[in-house]
Tab-separated table of C-alpha atoms in Angstrom:
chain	number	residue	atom	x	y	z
A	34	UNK	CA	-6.491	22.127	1.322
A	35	UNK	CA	-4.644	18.794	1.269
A	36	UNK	CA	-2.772	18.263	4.424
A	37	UNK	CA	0.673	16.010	3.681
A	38	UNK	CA	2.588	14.447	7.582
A	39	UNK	CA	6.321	14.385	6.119
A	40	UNK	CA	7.864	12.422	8.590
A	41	UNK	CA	12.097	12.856	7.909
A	42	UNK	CA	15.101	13.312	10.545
A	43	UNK	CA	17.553	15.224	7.720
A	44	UNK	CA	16.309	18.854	8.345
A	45	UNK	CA	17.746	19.844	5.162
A	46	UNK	CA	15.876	17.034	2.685
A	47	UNK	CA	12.784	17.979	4.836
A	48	UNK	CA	12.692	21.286	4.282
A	49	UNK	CA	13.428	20.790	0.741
A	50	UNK	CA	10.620	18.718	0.255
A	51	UNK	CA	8.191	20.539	2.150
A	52	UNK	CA	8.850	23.484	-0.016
A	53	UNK	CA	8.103	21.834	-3.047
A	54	UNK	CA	4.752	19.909	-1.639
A	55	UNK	CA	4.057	23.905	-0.692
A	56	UNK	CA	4.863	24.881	-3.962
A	57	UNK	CA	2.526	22.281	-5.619
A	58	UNK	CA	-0.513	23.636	-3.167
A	59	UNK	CA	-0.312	21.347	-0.369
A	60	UNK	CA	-0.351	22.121	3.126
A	61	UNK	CA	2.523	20.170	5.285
A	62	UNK	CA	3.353	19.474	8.645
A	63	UNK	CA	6.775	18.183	9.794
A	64	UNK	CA	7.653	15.767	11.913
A	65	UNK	CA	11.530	15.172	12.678
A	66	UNK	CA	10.593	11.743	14.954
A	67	UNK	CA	8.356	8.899	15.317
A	68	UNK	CA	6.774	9.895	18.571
A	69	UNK	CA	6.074	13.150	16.982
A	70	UNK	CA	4.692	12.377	13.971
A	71	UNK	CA	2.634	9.820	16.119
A	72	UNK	CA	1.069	12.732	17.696
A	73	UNK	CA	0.169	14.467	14.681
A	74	UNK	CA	-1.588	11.878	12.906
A	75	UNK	CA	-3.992	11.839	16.429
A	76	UNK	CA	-4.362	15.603	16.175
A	77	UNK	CA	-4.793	16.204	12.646
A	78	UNK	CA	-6.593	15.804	9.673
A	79	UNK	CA	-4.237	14.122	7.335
A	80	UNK	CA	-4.903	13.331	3.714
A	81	UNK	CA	-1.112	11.407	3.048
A	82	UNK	CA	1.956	10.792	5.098
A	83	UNK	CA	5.393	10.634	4.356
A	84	UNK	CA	7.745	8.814	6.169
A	85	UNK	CA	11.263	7.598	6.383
A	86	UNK	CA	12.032	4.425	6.806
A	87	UNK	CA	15.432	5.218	9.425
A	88	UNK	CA	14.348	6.886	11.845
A	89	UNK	CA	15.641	8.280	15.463
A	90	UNK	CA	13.787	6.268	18.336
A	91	UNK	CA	11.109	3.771	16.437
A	92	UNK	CA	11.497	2.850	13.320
A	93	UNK	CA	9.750	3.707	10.604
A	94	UNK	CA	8.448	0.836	10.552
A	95	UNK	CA	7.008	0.711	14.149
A	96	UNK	CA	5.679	4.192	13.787
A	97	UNK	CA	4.132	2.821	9.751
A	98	UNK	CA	2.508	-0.035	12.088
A	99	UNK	CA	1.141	2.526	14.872
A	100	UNK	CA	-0.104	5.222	12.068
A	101	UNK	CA	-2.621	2.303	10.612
A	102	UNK	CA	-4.253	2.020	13.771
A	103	UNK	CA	-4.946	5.797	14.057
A	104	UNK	CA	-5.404	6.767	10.102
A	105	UNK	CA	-5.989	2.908	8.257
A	106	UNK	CA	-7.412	4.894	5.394
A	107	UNK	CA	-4.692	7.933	4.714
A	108	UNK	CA	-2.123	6.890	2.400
A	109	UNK	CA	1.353	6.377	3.578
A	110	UNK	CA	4.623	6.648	1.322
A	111	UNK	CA	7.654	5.187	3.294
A	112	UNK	CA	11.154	6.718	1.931
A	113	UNK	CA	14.120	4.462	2.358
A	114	UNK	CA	17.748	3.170	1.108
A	115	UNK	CA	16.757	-0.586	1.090
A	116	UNK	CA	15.984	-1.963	-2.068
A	117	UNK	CA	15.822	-5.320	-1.967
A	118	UNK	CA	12.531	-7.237	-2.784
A	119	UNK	CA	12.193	-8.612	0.707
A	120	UNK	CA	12.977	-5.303	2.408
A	121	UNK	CA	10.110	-3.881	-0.015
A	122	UNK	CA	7.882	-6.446	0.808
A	123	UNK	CA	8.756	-5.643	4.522
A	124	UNK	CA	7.474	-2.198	4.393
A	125	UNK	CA	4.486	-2.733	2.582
A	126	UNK	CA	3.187	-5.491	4.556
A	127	UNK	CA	3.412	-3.105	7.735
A	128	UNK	CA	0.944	-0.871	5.374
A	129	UNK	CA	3.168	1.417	3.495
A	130	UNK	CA	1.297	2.043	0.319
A	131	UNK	CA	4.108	3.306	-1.882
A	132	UNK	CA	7.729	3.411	-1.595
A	133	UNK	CA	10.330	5.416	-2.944
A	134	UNK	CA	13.972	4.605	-3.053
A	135	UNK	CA	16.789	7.198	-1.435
A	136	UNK	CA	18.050	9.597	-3.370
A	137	UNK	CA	14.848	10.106	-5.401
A	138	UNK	CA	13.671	12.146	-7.483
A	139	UNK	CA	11.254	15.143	-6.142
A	140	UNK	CA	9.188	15.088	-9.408
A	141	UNK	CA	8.986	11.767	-8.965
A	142	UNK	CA	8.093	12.410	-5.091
A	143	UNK	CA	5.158	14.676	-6.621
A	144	UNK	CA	4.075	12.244	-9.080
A	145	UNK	CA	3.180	9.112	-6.348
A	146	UNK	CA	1.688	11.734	-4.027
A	147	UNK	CA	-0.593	12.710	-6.854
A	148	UNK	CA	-1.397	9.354	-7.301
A	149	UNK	CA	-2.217	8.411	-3.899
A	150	UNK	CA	-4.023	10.814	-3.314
A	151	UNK	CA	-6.036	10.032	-6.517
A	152	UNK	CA	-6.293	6.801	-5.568
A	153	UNK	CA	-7.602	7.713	-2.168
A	154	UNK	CA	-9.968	9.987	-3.320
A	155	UNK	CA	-11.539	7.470	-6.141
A	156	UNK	CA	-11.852	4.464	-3.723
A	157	UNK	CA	-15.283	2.419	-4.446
A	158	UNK	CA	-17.858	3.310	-2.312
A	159	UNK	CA	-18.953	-0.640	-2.050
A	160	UNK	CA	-18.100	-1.911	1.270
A	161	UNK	CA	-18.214	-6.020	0.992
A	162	UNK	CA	-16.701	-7.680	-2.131
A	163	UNK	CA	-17.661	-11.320	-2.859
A	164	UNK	CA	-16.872	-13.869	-5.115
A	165	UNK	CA	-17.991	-17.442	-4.983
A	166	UNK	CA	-17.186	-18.305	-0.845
A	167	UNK	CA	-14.794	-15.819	-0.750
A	168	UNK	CA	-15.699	-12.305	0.788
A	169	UNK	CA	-14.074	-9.180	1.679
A	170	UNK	CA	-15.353	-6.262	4.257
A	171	UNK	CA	-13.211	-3.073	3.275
A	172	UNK	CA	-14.529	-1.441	6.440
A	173	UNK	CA	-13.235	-4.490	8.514
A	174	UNK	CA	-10.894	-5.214	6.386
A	175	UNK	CA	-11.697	-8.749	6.872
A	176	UNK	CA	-11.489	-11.898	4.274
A	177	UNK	CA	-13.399	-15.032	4.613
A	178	UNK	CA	-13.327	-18.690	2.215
A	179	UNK	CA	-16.950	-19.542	3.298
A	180	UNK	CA	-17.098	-19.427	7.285
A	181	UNK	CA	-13.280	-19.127	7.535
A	182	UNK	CA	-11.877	-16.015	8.610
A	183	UNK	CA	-8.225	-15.422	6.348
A	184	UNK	CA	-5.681	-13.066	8.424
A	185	UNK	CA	-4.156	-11.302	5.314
A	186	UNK	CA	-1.251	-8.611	5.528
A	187	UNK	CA	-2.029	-5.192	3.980
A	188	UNK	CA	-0.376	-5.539	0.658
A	189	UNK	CA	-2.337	-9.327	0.524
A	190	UNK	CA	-5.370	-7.687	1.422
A	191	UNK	CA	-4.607	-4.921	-1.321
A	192	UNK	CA	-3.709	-7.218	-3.850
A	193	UNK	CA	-7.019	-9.188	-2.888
A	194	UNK	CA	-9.001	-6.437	-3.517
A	195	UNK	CA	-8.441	-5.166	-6.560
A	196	UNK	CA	-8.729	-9.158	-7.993
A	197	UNK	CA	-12.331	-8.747	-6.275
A	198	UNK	CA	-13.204	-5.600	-8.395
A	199	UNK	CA	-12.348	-7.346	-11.929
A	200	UNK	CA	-13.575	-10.601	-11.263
A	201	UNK	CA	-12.775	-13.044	-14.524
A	202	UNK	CA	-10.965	-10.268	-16.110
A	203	UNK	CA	-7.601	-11.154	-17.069
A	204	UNK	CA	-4.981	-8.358	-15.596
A	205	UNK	CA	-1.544	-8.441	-16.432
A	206	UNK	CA	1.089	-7.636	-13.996
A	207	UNK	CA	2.251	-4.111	-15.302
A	208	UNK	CA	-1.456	-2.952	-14.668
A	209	UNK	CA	-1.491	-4.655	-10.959
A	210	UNK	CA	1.749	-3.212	-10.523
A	211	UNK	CA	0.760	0.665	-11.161
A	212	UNK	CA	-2.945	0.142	-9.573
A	213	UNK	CA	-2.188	-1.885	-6.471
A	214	UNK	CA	2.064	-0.559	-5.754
A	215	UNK	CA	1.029	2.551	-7.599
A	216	UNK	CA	4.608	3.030	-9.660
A	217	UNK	CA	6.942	1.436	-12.055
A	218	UNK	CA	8.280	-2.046	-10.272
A	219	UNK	CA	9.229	-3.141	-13.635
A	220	UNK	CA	12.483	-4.513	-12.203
A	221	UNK	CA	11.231	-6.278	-9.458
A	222	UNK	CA	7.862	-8.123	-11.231
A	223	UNK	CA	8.510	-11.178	-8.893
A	224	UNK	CA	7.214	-9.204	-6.077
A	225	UNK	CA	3.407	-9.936	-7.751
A	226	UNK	CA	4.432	-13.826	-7.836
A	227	UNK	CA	5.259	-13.770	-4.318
A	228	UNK	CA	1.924	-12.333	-2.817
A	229	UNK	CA	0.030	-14.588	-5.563
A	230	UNK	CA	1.737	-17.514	-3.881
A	231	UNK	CA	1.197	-16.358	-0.155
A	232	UNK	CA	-2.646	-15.411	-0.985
A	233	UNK	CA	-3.226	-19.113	-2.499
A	234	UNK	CA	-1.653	-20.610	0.855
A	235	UNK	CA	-3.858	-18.591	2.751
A	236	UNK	CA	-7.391	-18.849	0.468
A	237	UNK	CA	-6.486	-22.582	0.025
A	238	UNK	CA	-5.921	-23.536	3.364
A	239	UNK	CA	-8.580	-26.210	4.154
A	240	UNK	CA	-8.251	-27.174	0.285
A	241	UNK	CA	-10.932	-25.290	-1.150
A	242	UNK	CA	-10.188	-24.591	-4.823
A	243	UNK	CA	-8.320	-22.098	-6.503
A	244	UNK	CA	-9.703	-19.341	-7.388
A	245	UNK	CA	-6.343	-16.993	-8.378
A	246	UNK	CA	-5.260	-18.260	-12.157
A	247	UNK	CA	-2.202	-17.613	-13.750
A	248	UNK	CA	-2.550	-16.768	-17.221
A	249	UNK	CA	0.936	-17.494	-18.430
A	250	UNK	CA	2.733	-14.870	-20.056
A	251	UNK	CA	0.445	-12.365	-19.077
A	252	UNK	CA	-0.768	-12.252	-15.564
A	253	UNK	CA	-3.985	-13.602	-12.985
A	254	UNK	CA	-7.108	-13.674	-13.399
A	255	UNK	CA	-10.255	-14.421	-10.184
A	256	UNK	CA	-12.307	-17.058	-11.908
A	257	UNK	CA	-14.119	-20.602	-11.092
């Protein structure tokens, strides 16, 4: 059975929410603190975790940072009230996966876990990704432009890998929106232009050449 961490301090939204992942088959264990849910992710076998952004003690975001380094691979959906592009950008880069915006919607709440846990469940079984000098280990989870190792944030490194799997194909940004943020960011499309620009710093460093088009209009393409 799928096992779901929902990390939340309101007893009464947890509750609800565990009832409903219940009611859609999952199994669910709660965790009302960082510290806590820290200890669960050690202990258990965890398929996708939920967590709240505001939370007693650490943050979400300290406890986000601390539950990559015990399960990189599980899929993490951070709830919060922020909703600002930066503040976005803020959670995913400390390896949220998905986020959801307070008060949501519990069928929409059912619909990302679904598709995390799709997504999980479908990754490519191919472990190094290359494309002209530029390489990625998704074991490692390291990136390098010839003999240059790139430090990339997890949402770059994301973002970076799916270019890698449709190399010269021309994506637009609605489809890297709902494979790589995995929902509707219609409203906020900028957030694409702003990893596209930090990537290029970072792959362009030493001036090697570009390798990220824009197609305008449409979206990016990996090509020579």
């Amino acid at each position: 059975m799928t096992h779901i961490l929902l990390v939340e301090d309101e007893v009464k939204l947890a509750r609800f929410v565990e009832l409903e992942l219940n009611y859609e088959g999952y199994q669910v264990s709660v965790a009302y603190d960082g510290l806590t849910a820290l200890m669960a992710a050690r202990e258990l076998h965890l398929d996708l975790v939920i967590l709240d952004w505001m939370l007693p003690g650490l943050s979400g975001l300290e406890i986000c940072r601390r539950l990559r380094s015990i399960v990189d691979k599980v899929p993490i959906i951070l709830l919060t009230v922020k909703d600002e592009v930066s503040d976005r950008i803020v959670g995913l880069d400390a390896g949220a996966d998905d986020y959801l915006v307070k008060p949501f919607s519990v069928d929409e709440l059912l619909a990302r876990v679904a598709t995390r846990l799709r997504k999980s469940q479908q990754a490519d079984v191919a472990e190094v990704l290359e494309f002209e000098d530029l390489s990625l280990n998704r074991r490692t989870r390291q990136v390098y432009r010839d003999q240059r190792l790139i430090e990339l944030t997890g949402k770059e490194f994301d973002l970076l890998e799916y270019l890698l799997t449709h190399p010269r194909q021309i994506i637009t940004c609605d489809r890297i929106l709902e494979e790589v943020w995995g929902y509707d960011f219609m409203s906020d499309a900028n957030i694409i232009e702003a990893y596209i620009y930090y990537l290029r710093l970072k792959l362009e460093a030493n001036n090697e050449k570009c390798l990220i088009q824009t197609v305008n209009g449409v979206g990016y393409t990996l090509r020579d």
